[in-house]
Short mmCIF file of C-alpha atoms in Angstrom, two decimals:
data_model
loop_
_atom_site.label_atom_id
_atom_site.label_comp_id
_atom_site.label_asym_id
_atom_site.label_seq_id
_atom_site.Cartn_x
_atom_site.Cartn_y
_atom_site.Cartn_z
CA MET I 1 -6.20 -14.55 -101.29
CA THR I 2 -8.13 -11.30 -99.81
CA ARG I 3 -8.97 -10.63 -103.24
CA GLY I 4 -10.23 -14.62 -104.03
CA VAL I 5 -12.25 -13.98 -100.37
CA ALA I 6 -13.64 -10.08 -101.51
CA TRP I 7 -14.44 -10.93 -105.09
CA LEU I 8 -16.36 -14.06 -103.23
CA ALA I 9 -18.19 -11.80 -101.00
CA LEU I 10 -19.53 -9.52 -104.08
CA LEU I 11 -20.27 -12.30 -106.56
CA ALA I 12 -22.57 -14.43 -103.99
CA LEU I 13 -24.56 -11.17 -101.91
CA VAL I 14 -23.97 -8.54 -104.92
CA ALA I 15 -23.82 -9.69 -108.25
CA ALA I 16 -25.70 -13.41 -108.03
CA PRO I 17 -28.92 -11.33 -106.18
CA LEU I 18 -29.29 -9.02 -108.51
CA ALA I 19 -28.82 -11.60 -111.73
CA ILE I 20 -31.40 -13.61 -110.10
CA VAL I 21 -33.85 -10.26 -110.15
CA ILE I 22 -33.38 -10.28 -114.05
CA GLY I 23 -33.96 -13.43 -114.64
CA MET I 24 -36.79 -13.91 -112.35
CA SER I 25 -38.63 -10.94 -114.30
CA PHE I 26 -38.78 -13.73 -116.65
CA SER I 27 -40.19 -16.16 -115.11
CA THR I 28 -44.21 -17.52 -114.89
CA PRO I 29 -46.40 -17.40 -111.16
CA ASP I 30 -47.35 -20.80 -110.05
CA ALA I 31 -49.41 -22.09 -107.38
CA GLY I 32 -46.53 -23.62 -105.51
CA VAL I 33 -44.05 -23.10 -103.14
CA PRO I 34 -41.84 -20.54 -104.01
CA PRO I 35 -45.10 -19.18 -106.61
CA VAL I 36 -42.73 -18.89 -109.32
CA VAL I 37 -41.48 -21.33 -112.42
CA PRO I 38 -38.13 -20.35 -112.67
CA PRO I 39 -37.40 -19.74 -116.76
CA LEU I 40 -34.33 -22.08 -117.21
CA GLY I 41 -35.43 -25.29 -116.13
CA ARG I 42 -34.22 -29.20 -116.85
CA ALA I 43 -35.73 -28.34 -120.37
CA GLY I 44 -33.95 -25.39 -120.85
CA TRP I 45 -35.81 -22.10 -121.57
CA GLN I 46 -39.17 -22.57 -120.49
CA GLY I 47 -39.57 -18.49 -119.37
CA SER I 48 -42.24 -15.45 -120.35
CA TRP I 49 -42.28 -11.92 -121.32
CA ASP I 50 -45.68 -11.72 -119.46
CA SER I 51 -44.52 -9.47 -116.42
CA TRP I 52 -43.02 -7.42 -118.96
CA ALA I 53 -45.70 -6.80 -121.39
CA LEU I 54 -47.76 -6.10 -118.00
CA ILE I 55 -45.85 -3.07 -117.00
CA PHE I 56 -45.62 -1.42 -120.28
CA ALA I 57 -49.04 -1.91 -121.34
CA ASP I 58 -50.67 -0.79 -118.33
CA THR I 59 -49.67 2.82 -117.39
CA PHE I 60 -50.43 2.34 -113.96
CA TYR I 61 -46.49 0.82 -113.44
CA LEU I 62 -45.08 3.38 -115.79
CA ASP I 63 -46.76 6.47 -113.91
CA THR I 64 -45.85 4.81 -110.48
CA LEU I 65 -42.25 5.01 -111.55
CA LEU I 66 -42.15 8.79 -112.84
CA ARG I 67 -44.06 9.35 -109.36
CA SER I 68 -41.26 7.79 -107.39
CA LEU I 69 -38.57 9.43 -109.68
CA ARG I 70 -40.25 13.01 -109.39
CA LEU I 71 -40.40 11.93 -105.48
CA ALA I 72 -36.77 11.43 -105.17
CA ALA I 73 -36.05 14.34 -107.35
CA VAL I 74 -37.86 16.98 -104.68
CA THR I 75 -36.56 14.76 -101.37
CA ALA I 76 -32.88 15.45 -102.64
CA GLY I 77 -33.63 19.02 -103.61
CA LEU I 78 -35.02 19.40 -100.15
CA CYS I 79 -32.43 17.74 -98.75
CA LEU I 80 -29.31 19.39 -100.58
CA LEU I 81 -30.74 23.24 -100.19
CA LEU I 82 -31.33 22.35 -96.15
CA GLY I 83 -28.45 20.17 -96.13
CA PHE I 84 -26.07 22.44 -97.93
CA ALA I 85 -27.14 25.58 -95.64
CA MET I 86 -26.37 23.30 -92.41
CA ALA I 87 -23.20 22.09 -94.07
CA LEU I 88 -22.00 25.61 -94.63
CA GLY I 89 -22.98 26.67 -90.52
CA ILE I 90 -21.33 23.24 -89.06
CA ALA I 91 -18.35 24.17 -90.91
CA SER I 92 -17.78 27.64 -90.22
CA ALA I 93 -18.55 27.41 -86.66
CA ARG I 94 -15.22 27.21 -84.29
CA PRO I 95 -13.48 23.44 -84.80
CA ALA I 96 -14.08 22.76 -81.08
CA TRP I 97 -18.07 23.09 -81.56
CA GLN I 98 -18.01 21.06 -84.80
CA PRO I 99 -18.00 17.20 -83.29
CA ALA I 100 -21.18 18.07 -81.29
CA LEU I 101 -23.02 20.05 -84.11
CA LEU I 102 -22.66 16.72 -86.14
CA ALA I 103 -23.33 14.83 -83.38
CA LEU I 104 -26.92 17.11 -83.03
CA VAL I 105 -27.48 16.19 -86.60
CA LEU I 106 -27.12 12.35 -85.87
CA LEU I 107 -28.50 11.78 -82.44
CA PRO I 108 -32.47 12.36 -83.20
CA PHE I 109 -31.83 8.59 -85.26
CA TRP I 110 -31.11 7.02 -82.37
CA THR I 111 -34.77 6.84 -81.72
CA GLY I 112 -35.20 4.50 -85.13
CA PHE I 113 -36.49 4.57 -88.05
CA VAL I 114 -40.17 3.79 -87.85
CA LEU I 115 -40.45 5.08 -84.10
CA ARG I 116 -39.41 8.56 -86.04
CA LEU I 117 -42.10 7.78 -88.58
CA THR I 118 -44.76 7.40 -85.55
CA ALA I 119 -43.26 10.86 -84.31
CA TRP I 120 -44.94 12.59 -87.55
CA VAL I 121 -48.08 10.26 -87.69
CA GLY I 122 -48.56 11.54 -83.68
CA LEU I 123 -48.05 15.44 -84.86
CA LEU I 124 -50.10 15.26 -88.01
CA ARG I 125 -52.70 12.72 -87.41
CA ASP I 126 -56.55 14.58 -87.00
CA HIS I 127 -56.69 14.36 -83.66
CA GLY I 128 -52.26 14.36 -83.16
CA TRP I 129 -50.65 17.18 -81.79
CA ILE I 130 -50.74 20.10 -84.31
CA ASN I 131 -54.28 19.88 -84.70
CA ALA I 132 -54.68 19.91 -81.18
CA MET I 133 -52.48 22.73 -80.51
CA LEU I 134 -54.37 24.51 -84.07
CA LEU I 135 -57.99 24.11 -82.00
CA ARG I 136 -56.79 25.08 -78.77
CA LEU I 137 -55.73 28.36 -80.44
CA GLY I 138 -58.46 29.11 -82.06
CA VAL I 139 -57.26 29.32 -85.33
CA ILE I 140 -59.21 26.10 -86.73
CA ALA I 141 -62.92 25.09 -86.28
CA GLU I 142 -62.19 21.81 -87.59
CA PRO I 143 -59.21 19.42 -87.92
CA LEU I 144 -57.00 19.75 -90.96
CA PRO I 145 -56.55 16.41 -92.60
CA LEU I 146 -52.62 16.71 -92.73
CA LEU I 147 -51.51 13.05 -92.38
CA TYR I 148 -51.79 10.66 -95.60
CA SER I 149 -51.22 13.29 -97.91
CA ASP I 150 -48.27 14.27 -100.01
CA GLY I 151 -47.22 16.98 -98.00
CA ALA I 152 -46.67 14.81 -94.94
CA LEU I 153 -45.05 12.02 -97.16
CA LEU I 154 -42.58 14.82 -98.17
CA ALA I 155 -41.47 16.05 -94.46
CA GLY I 156 -40.85 12.46 -93.53
CA MET I 157 -38.57 11.94 -96.78
CA VAL I 158 -36.53 15.11 -95.81
CA HIS I 159 -36.66 14.37 -91.92
CA SER I 160 -35.17 10.63 -92.63
CA TYR I 161 -32.92 11.51 -95.86
CA LEU I 162 -31.39 14.94 -94.57
CA PRO I 163 -27.96 13.59 -92.60
CA PHE I 164 -27.18 11.72 -96.04
CA ALA I 165 -26.91 14.84 -97.22
CA VAL I 166 -25.66 16.78 -93.69
CA LEU I 167 -22.98 14.59 -93.14
CA PRO I 168 -20.84 14.47 -96.52
CA LEU I 169 -21.42 18.28 -97.37
CA ALA I 170 -20.14 18.88 -93.77
CA ALA I 171 -17.12 16.66 -94.37
CA ALA I 172 -16.55 18.17 -97.94
CA LEU I 173 -16.88 22.23 -96.78
CA ALA I 174 -14.71 21.00 -93.57
CA ARG I 175 -11.93 19.96 -95.93
CA ARG I 176 -11.98 23.63 -98.19
CA ASP I 177 -8.67 25.76 -98.56
CA LEU I 178 -10.41 28.74 -97.07
CA ALA I 179 -7.20 30.96 -98.17
CA VAL I 180 -8.93 30.71 -101.92
CA GLU I 181 -12.06 32.40 -100.32
CA GLU I 182 -10.12 35.04 -98.46
CA ALA I 183 -8.20 35.58 -101.74
CA ALA I 184 -11.12 36.74 -103.60
CA ALA I 185 -12.38 38.73 -100.27
CA ASP I 186 -9.40 40.42 -100.19
CA LEU I 187 -9.76 41.40 -104.31
CA GLY I 188 -12.46 43.05 -103.57
CA ALA I 189 -15.49 40.65 -103.95
CA ARG I 190 -18.43 41.09 -101.68
CA PRO I 191 -19.38 37.97 -99.60
CA MET I 192 -22.49 37.21 -101.69
CA THR I 193 -19.64 37.43 -104.70
CA VAL I 194 -17.30 34.90 -102.90
CA PHE I 195 -19.79 32.18 -101.87
CA LEU I 196 -21.46 32.39 -105.70
CA THR I 197 -18.42 32.30 -107.35
CA VAL I 198 -15.67 30.33 -105.15
CA THR I 199 -17.78 28.25 -102.08
CA LEU I 200 -20.69 27.31 -104.44
CA PRO I 201 -18.31 25.72 -107.54
CA LEU I 202 -15.83 24.46 -105.33
CA ALA I 203 -18.57 22.35 -103.49
CA ALA I 204 -20.64 21.33 -106.66
CA PRO I 205 -19.32 17.69 -106.77
CA ALA I 206 -19.87 17.04 -103.02
CA ALA I 207 -23.37 18.96 -103.70
CA ALA I 208 -24.11 16.25 -107.10
CA ALA I 209 -22.87 13.63 -104.70
CA ALA I 210 -24.86 14.52 -101.81
CA PHE I 211 -28.03 14.45 -104.33
CA LEU I 212 -27.25 11.15 -105.48
CA LEU I 213 -27.06 9.73 -102.61
CA VAL I 214 -30.49 10.77 -101.61
CA PHE I 215 -32.19 10.39 -104.57
CA ILE I 216 -31.13 6.95 -105.45
CA PRO I 217 -32.28 5.31 -102.47
CA ALA I 218 -35.65 7.49 -102.12
CA ALA I 219 -36.62 6.88 -105.81
CA GLY I 220 -37.77 3.11 -103.94
CA GLU I 221 -39.03 3.98 -100.39
CA VAL I 222 -41.36 1.63 -98.92
CA VAL I 223 -41.91 2.27 -95.55
CA ILE I 224 -42.31 6.51 -95.40
CA PRO I 225 -45.00 6.22 -97.52
CA GLU I 226 -46.74 3.57 -96.08
CA MET I 227 -47.10 5.66 -93.16
CA LEU I 228 -47.69 8.96 -94.16
CA GLY I 229 -48.48 9.08 -97.96
CA ALA I 230 -51.52 9.42 -99.44
CA PRO I 231 -52.59 5.74 -100.05
CA ASP I 232 -53.36 6.50 -103.39
CA SER I 233 -50.75 7.94 -104.48
CA MET I 234 -48.69 5.06 -106.09
CA LEU I 235 -44.86 4.69 -105.81
CA ILE I 236 -42.72 1.77 -107.24
CA GLY I 237 -41.31 0.63 -103.89
CA ARG I 238 -44.83 -0.04 -102.62
CA ALA I 239 -45.67 -1.27 -105.82
CA ILE I 240 -43.09 -3.91 -105.64
CA TRP I 241 -43.71 -4.76 -102.05
CA GLY I 242 -47.51 -5.52 -102.88
CA GLU I 243 -46.86 -7.39 -105.83
CA PHE I 244 -44.64 -9.56 -103.64
CA PHE I 245 -46.28 -9.80 -100.60
CA GLN I 246 -50.39 -8.87 -101.00
CA THR I 247 -50.46 -10.34 -105.09
CA ARG I 248 -47.56 -13.22 -104.43
CA ASP I 249 -46.55 -12.52 -107.60
CA TRP I 250 -42.93 -12.43 -108.05
CA PRO I 251 -42.09 -12.35 -111.74
CA THR I 252 -43.86 -8.72 -111.76
CA ALA I 253 -42.31 -7.68 -108.71
CA ALA I 254 -38.57 -8.68 -110.51
CA ALA I 255 -39.73 -7.09 -113.51
CA LEU I 256 -40.71 -4.14 -111.54
CA SER I 257 -37.19 -3.76 -109.62
CA THR I 258 -35.45 -4.45 -112.61
CA ALA I 259 -36.72 -1.72 -114.47
CA LEU I 260 -36.03 0.58 -111.21
CA LEU I 261 -32.91 -0.72 -111.48
CA ALA I 262 -32.29 0.11 -114.66
CA LEU I 263 -33.70 3.60 -114.75
CA LEU I 264 -30.67 4.03 -111.47
CA LEU I 265 -27.86 2.85 -113.12
CA VAL I 266 -26.84 6.22 -114.31
CA PRO I 267 -27.57 8.24 -111.37
CA ILE I 268 -25.92 5.43 -109.70
CA ALA I 269 -22.53 5.25 -112.18
CA LEU I 270 -22.51 8.90 -111.97
CA TYR I 271 -22.45 9.16 -108.18
CA GLN I 272 -20.23 5.82 -108.16
CA ARG I 273 -18.08 8.67 -110.24
CA LEU I 274 -17.71 11.02 -107.81
CA SER I 275 -17.75 9.19 -104.54
CA VAL I 276 -14.63 7.27 -103.39
CA LEU I 277 -14.97 3.77 -104.06
CA LYS I 278 -14.04 3.76 -107.99
CA MET D 1 -27.53 33.59 -91.75
CA ARG D 2 -26.15 30.16 -92.14
CA ARG D 3 -26.31 30.08 -88.40
CA VAL D 4 -30.36 30.70 -88.46
CA LEU D 5 -30.29 27.89 -91.35
CA LEU D 6 -28.26 25.25 -89.31
CA VAL D 7 -30.78 26.27 -86.17
CA LEU D 8 -33.80 25.71 -88.06
CA GLY D 9 -32.63 22.85 -89.74
CA LEU D 10 -31.69 20.99 -86.64
CA ALA D 11 -35.25 22.24 -85.15
CA PHE D 12 -36.99 20.45 -87.92
CA LEU D 13 -34.71 16.89 -87.06
CA TRP D 14 -35.40 17.41 -83.19
CA ALA D 15 -38.94 19.41 -82.84
CA PRO D 16 -40.81 15.57 -83.37
CA VAL D 17 -38.17 13.21 -81.94
CA LEU D 18 -38.38 15.56 -78.42
CA LEU D 19 -41.60 15.40 -78.51
CA LEU D 20 -42.60 11.57 -79.51
CA ALA D 21 -39.78 11.34 -76.23
CA GLY D 22 -41.39 13.72 -74.34
CA TYR D 23 -44.68 12.28 -74.10
CA ALA D 24 -43.66 8.85 -72.88
CA PHE D 25 -44.00 10.52 -69.53
CA SER D 26 -47.47 11.10 -69.82
CA ASP D 27 -50.35 9.19 -68.31
CA SER D 28 -52.90 9.80 -70.69
CA ARG D 29 -53.77 6.48 -72.80
CA VAL D 30 -53.99 8.53 -76.27
CA PRO D 31 -50.07 9.22 -77.50
CA PHE D 32 -49.09 12.87 -77.79
CA GLU D 33 -52.06 13.57 -75.25
CA TRP D 34 -51.03 15.48 -71.85
CA GLY D 35 -52.63 13.54 -68.85
CA GLY D 36 -50.13 14.49 -66.00
CA PHE D 37 -46.80 13.49 -65.18
CA SER D 38 -46.29 9.38 -65.24
CA LEU D 39 -44.35 6.45 -65.39
CA ARG D 40 -46.18 3.54 -66.24
CA TRP D 41 -45.94 3.32 -70.31
CA PHE D 42 -42.11 2.42 -68.98
CA THR D 43 -43.30 0.12 -66.79
CA ALA D 44 -45.63 -1.42 -69.46
CA LEU D 45 -42.85 -1.42 -71.86
CA ALA D 46 -40.75 -3.19 -69.49
CA ASN D 47 -43.33 -6.09 -68.68
CA ASN D 48 -44.04 -6.38 -73.09
CA ALA D 49 -42.58 -9.69 -73.73
CA ARG D 50 -42.62 -9.53 -77.00
CA ILE D 51 -41.17 -6.08 -78.09
CA LEU D 52 -38.18 -7.53 -75.48
CA ASP D 53 -38.13 -10.61 -77.25
CA ALA D 54 -37.92 -8.68 -80.52
CA ALA D 55 -35.85 -6.14 -79.38
CA TRP D 56 -33.07 -8.74 -77.80
CA LEU D 57 -33.14 -10.83 -81.68
CA SER D 58 -32.76 -7.55 -83.01
CA LEU D 59 -29.34 -6.58 -81.00
CA ARG D 60 -28.07 -10.20 -81.38
CA ILE D 61 -28.45 -10.47 -85.47
CA GLY D 62 -26.77 -7.31 -85.31
CA ALA D 63 -23.89 -7.76 -83.15
CA ALA D 64 -23.53 -11.18 -85.25
CA ALA D 65 -24.40 -9.32 -88.73
CA ALA D 66 -21.55 -6.29 -87.80
CA SER D 67 -18.93 -8.70 -86.95
CA LEU D 68 -19.27 -10.48 -90.60
CA ALA D 69 -20.03 -7.17 -92.29
CA THR D 70 -16.58 -5.78 -90.67
CA LEU D 71 -14.89 -8.65 -91.90
CA LEU D 72 -16.05 -8.95 -95.11
CA GLY D 73 -15.68 -5.01 -95.38
CA MET D 74 -12.29 -4.97 -94.28
CA ALA D 75 -11.09 -7.33 -96.83
CA LEU D 76 -13.07 -5.20 -99.61
CA GLY D 77 -11.20 -2.03 -98.77
CA TRP D 78 -7.88 -3.52 -98.80
CA VAL D 79 -8.48 -4.75 -102.41
CA LEU D 80 -9.86 -1.44 -103.27
CA ALA D 81 -6.67 0.29 -101.41
CA ARG D 82 -3.85 -1.70 -102.04
CA HIS D 83 -4.15 -3.88 -105.16
CA GLY D 84 -3.44 -1.16 -107.78
CA PRO D 85 -5.64 -1.23 -110.93
CA PHE D 86 -6.50 -5.05 -111.71
CA ALA D 87 -8.33 -6.62 -114.66
CA GLY D 88 -11.89 -6.09 -113.56
CA ARG D 89 -11.34 -3.16 -110.91
CA PRO D 90 -14.29 -1.24 -111.81
CA VAL D 91 -16.62 -4.07 -111.68
CA PHE D 92 -15.68 -4.79 -108.35
CA GLY D 93 -15.63 -1.08 -107.34
CA ALA D 94 -19.33 -0.86 -108.55
CA LEU D 95 -20.31 -3.93 -106.87
CA ALA D 96 -18.76 -2.99 -103.51
CA GLY D 97 -20.57 0.24 -103.41
CA ALA D 98 -23.92 -0.95 -104.55
CA PRO D 99 -25.47 -1.81 -101.60
CA LEU D 100 -24.94 2.05 -100.55
CA VAL D 101 -27.04 3.51 -103.07
CA LEU D 102 -29.58 0.42 -103.93
CA PRO D 103 -32.98 1.16 -102.83
CA GLU D 104 -34.03 -1.31 -99.97
CA VAL D 105 -36.65 -3.33 -101.98
CA VAL D 106 -34.67 -3.95 -104.76
CA THR D 107 -31.40 -5.67 -102.01
CA GLY D 108 -34.56 -7.07 -100.14
CA LEU D 109 -36.51 -9.38 -103.29
CA SER D 110 -32.88 -10.03 -104.58
CA LEU D 111 -31.72 -11.50 -101.47
CA LEU D 112 -34.65 -13.33 -100.64
CA LEU D 113 -34.52 -14.83 -104.17
CA LEU D 114 -30.63 -15.80 -103.67
CA PHE D 115 -32.26 -17.47 -100.36
CA VAL D 116 -35.12 -19.05 -102.54
CA GLY D 117 -32.67 -20.15 -105.20
CA LEU D 118 -29.94 -21.64 -103.18
CA GLN D 119 -32.54 -23.58 -101.29
CA ALA D 120 -34.15 -24.96 -104.31
CA LEU D 121 -30.78 -26.11 -105.52
CA THR D 122 -29.11 -27.44 -102.48
CA GLY D 123 -31.77 -27.55 -100.03
CA TRP D 124 -29.90 -24.61 -97.58
CA PRO D 125 -31.31 -22.40 -96.38
CA ALA D 126 -34.22 -25.03 -94.95
CA GLN D 127 -36.23 -22.19 -93.76
CA ARG D 128 -35.83 -18.20 -93.76
CA GLY D 129 -34.93 -16.75 -90.34
CA ALA D 130 -32.37 -15.20 -88.05
CA VAL D 131 -29.56 -16.69 -90.40
CA THR D 132 -30.76 -15.49 -93.73
CA VAL D 133 -30.94 -11.81 -91.93
CA TRP D 134 -27.72 -12.23 -90.73
CA LEU D 135 -26.52 -12.56 -93.87
CA ALA D 136 -29.02 -9.90 -95.37
CA HIS D 137 -27.54 -7.34 -92.71
CA SER D 138 -23.91 -8.21 -93.21
CA ALA D 139 -24.12 -7.46 -97.01
CA LEU D 140 -25.38 -4.42 -96.79
CA GLY D 141 -23.10 -3.43 -94.07
CA MET D 142 -20.09 -4.47 -95.69
CA ALA D 143 -20.00 -1.63 -97.84
CA TYR D 144 -20.28 0.50 -95.40
CA VAL D 145 -17.39 -0.45 -93.74
CA ALA D 146 -15.31 -0.96 -97.00
CA VAL D 147 -15.97 2.79 -97.53
CA LEU D 148 -14.51 3.74 -94.63
CA VAL D 149 -11.16 1.20 -94.19
CA GLN D 150 -10.16 2.71 -97.61
CA ALA D 151 -10.56 5.57 -96.49
CA ARG D 152 -8.01 5.09 -93.91
CA LEU D 153 -5.96 2.99 -95.37
CA ALA D 154 -5.65 5.36 -98.32
CA GLY D 155 -4.91 8.12 -95.68
CA LEU D 156 -1.99 5.72 -93.98
CA ASP D 157 1.38 6.70 -94.60
CA PRO D 158 3.61 3.70 -96.38
CA ALA D 159 6.50 4.39 -94.38
CA LEU D 160 5.17 3.12 -91.36
CA GLU D 161 4.53 -0.32 -92.67
CA GLU D 162 8.02 -0.29 -95.32
CA ALA D 163 10.24 0.77 -92.30
CA ALA D 164 8.21 -2.40 -90.27
CA ALA D 165 9.03 -4.63 -93.24
CA ASP D 166 12.88 -3.34 -93.67
CA LEU D 167 13.45 -4.50 -89.94
CA GLY D 168 12.50 -8.01 -90.65
CA ALA D 169 8.65 -8.47 -89.89
CA SER D 170 7.22 -10.41 -92.14
CA PRO D 171 4.26 -9.71 -94.34
CA PHE D 172 1.45 -11.01 -91.32
CA ALA D 173 3.36 -9.38 -88.51
CA VAL D 174 2.87 -5.70 -90.33
CA PHE D 175 0.02 -6.38 -90.74
CA ARG D 176 -0.75 -7.52 -87.48
CA THR D 177 1.52 -5.38 -85.21
CA VAL D 178 1.02 -1.76 -87.64
CA THR D 179 -1.97 -2.03 -90.45
CA LEU D 180 -4.33 -3.20 -88.49
CA PRO D 181 -3.87 -0.66 -85.32
CA LEU D 182 -3.72 1.71 -87.43
CA ILE D 183 -7.26 0.95 -89.22
CA ALA D 184 -8.56 -0.14 -85.92
CA PRO D 185 -10.64 3.56 -85.35
CA SER D 186 -12.30 3.20 -88.93
CA LEU D 187 -12.75 -0.61 -87.90
CA ALA D 188 -15.09 0.12 -84.76
CA ALA D 189 -16.56 3.21 -86.40
CA GLY D 190 -17.64 0.37 -89.48
CA TRP D 191 -19.37 -1.68 -86.77
CA LEU D 192 -20.68 0.40 -85.28
CA LEU D 193 -22.45 1.68 -88.41
CA ALA D 194 -23.53 -1.94 -89.61
CA PHE D 195 -24.91 -2.77 -85.92
CA THR D 196 -27.23 0.58 -85.98
CA LEU D 197 -27.92 -0.13 -89.55
CA SER D 198 -28.98 -3.63 -88.89
CA LEU D 199 -30.80 -2.17 -85.91
CA ASP D 200 -33.13 -0.23 -87.61
CA ASP D 201 -33.46 -1.75 -90.98
CA VAL D 202 -37.74 -2.96 -91.87
CA VAL D 203 -37.03 -3.63 -95.62
CA LEU D 204 -34.60 -6.45 -96.16
CA ALA D 205 -35.52 -8.21 -92.69
CA SER D 206 -39.52 -8.23 -94.00
CA PHE D 207 -38.18 -9.85 -97.19
CA VAL D 208 -35.36 -12.74 -95.89
CA SER D 209 -36.93 -13.25 -92.54
CA GLY D 210 -39.34 -16.06 -92.15
CA PRO D 211 -42.27 -17.07 -89.44
CA GLY D 212 -40.94 -16.96 -85.73
CA ALA D 213 -37.80 -14.33 -86.47
CA THR D 214 -39.13 -10.89 -86.06
CA THR D 215 -36.41 -7.91 -85.35
CA LEU D 216 -38.15 -5.10 -83.68
CA PRO D 217 -38.52 -2.72 -86.70
CA VAL D 218 -40.43 -5.02 -88.52
CA TYR D 219 -42.53 -6.20 -85.65
CA LEU D 220 -43.17 -1.86 -84.69
CA PHE D 221 -43.96 -1.13 -88.51
CA SER D 222 -46.40 -3.97 -87.83
CA GLN D 223 -47.85 -2.77 -85.09
CA LEU D 224 -47.82 0.92 -85.40
CA ARG D 225 -49.37 1.06 -89.26
CA LEU D 226 -52.47 -0.13 -86.90
CA GLY D 227 -52.11 2.68 -84.67
CA MET D 228 -49.69 3.06 -82.06
CA THR D 229 -49.41 3.29 -78.40
CA PRO D 230 -47.61 5.34 -75.59
CA GLU D 231 -45.25 2.40 -75.37
CA ALA D 232 -43.64 3.26 -78.78
CA ASN D 233 -43.13 6.89 -77.13
CA ALA D 234 -41.28 5.43 -74.06
CA LEU D 235 -39.29 3.13 -76.53
CA ALA D 236 -38.23 6.54 -78.31
CA ALA D 237 -37.28 8.27 -75.30
CA VAL D 238 -34.77 4.53 -74.45
CA PHE D 239 -33.35 4.94 -77.27
CA LEU D 240 -32.64 7.90 -77.21
CA VAL D 241 -31.06 8.02 -73.76
CA VAL D 242 -29.02 5.56 -74.91
CA GLY D 243 -27.84 7.20 -77.73
CA ALA D 244 -26.86 10.11 -76.11
CA VAL D 245 -24.49 8.32 -73.67
CA LEU D 246 -23.45 6.16 -76.42
CA SER D 247 -22.08 9.19 -78.24
CA ALA D 248 -21.04 11.22 -75.20
CA ILE D 249 -18.58 7.80 -74.73
CA ALA D 250 -17.53 8.05 -78.64
CA TRP D 251 -16.93 11.96 -77.98
CA VAL D 252 -14.39 11.08 -74.83
CA PHE D 253 -12.56 8.40 -76.54
CA ARG D 254 -12.01 10.57 -79.43
CA ARG D 255 -11.16 12.95 -77.41
CA ARG D 256 -8.79 10.95 -75.66
CA ALA D 257 -7.25 9.37 -78.78
CA GLY D 258 -6.59 13.15 -79.84
#
């Protein structure tokens, strides 16, 4: 009974939608509502490979995909570095302090995703807080063009995704057996050696999971590039969003989503092997 | 060294947020410019019917989505933890975990196409709006609940349920009087997580919503990409205080529970 309900929920809300996206990548645009002709009709197959041909004919989409994966990798790498250091700091604090420190990581997120990004807009604008401060201090004579740049985008990405790296790493590091590290120290290893040869290897699976937990969703990010990124630096999430909402070309949006999904299949499978859900 | 990096990381997380909330008390029309202390933006916020309507809709959708997500996620977590290696389990696990990591655009587009396809075949949903957003957010939230419930169930002592069964309790009575109270903390945590995910979502709601059902994040996104007003600062300050109070309450509860 329970398993039937669970299967039904997964098939209806996860499997079927994804299958429809893949199917819709073979549909053709139409002037009606919805603006597509499905690939399977009463007369049988009526689909086309046009949107796939479009994606591969134009290097624009491939460049976009590669740029998105690169941004996701840099974001996940920075989140992992900073997140690991923070998680280590939390895990080595006194146990009574740890919940409070974790709450300090999470509390800024109560402001809400969109408002948090507007904070960055307010800081980085030409007449924003940072430029105003620098002008007043006489460091610069003209406002620096900080917003709508790759740096602004990266700051917003790391700011938004950092807790996704900190929380699992802090949990993994808090669970670790300190006796192993003490044994290495007793046998004469220096703190740095203990860290590099014991702590780090033992935390590697958790670190890999944290990297992927940031990398996979970041590859398709829409809102952060829209609010902070350079308008001409096209990313796959924005491309899908634009094809869907502006161009109303649903087949191409579906084909781009399928391509992104295909590229993320290996990272997703890796993540699921590393995480609890097996 | 560890402590320095932790403090730097926390400063990076907090600085933009504190400045955002702090300038809510500025009298200036320009966000992030100090014009003397004033509460006028909180008054403006309290009189902004569109923001309040969107917030009320978001709260209702969030509560409904968290509730459905908790029910479905409990079923998923139960099957993952208790049903052993049944046929199709790898697929089941992969599907249960997919919403956790899939990029939001892919999930959003896929659910929109599902609703469009359903409408073409069955006539339902006649139009997209609060109901479709509710289902989309439930689909997202159930995966998070499933992880928490599965972990909790895996950590339970099986002797507790066996003892109840040995004393003559029916399977349902065992579940209701032993298992359910034991997994209740993870259900509560899952509900809250699903609720906050729903309250914070822009992308899924943009895809599956229709006219007349604008949630708060979607409204803010549409307004703030055009330029921000100090009312947004005031809203952020309100959220931060609410979050701090709720976190403190949760902390007290956890201390009492030991």
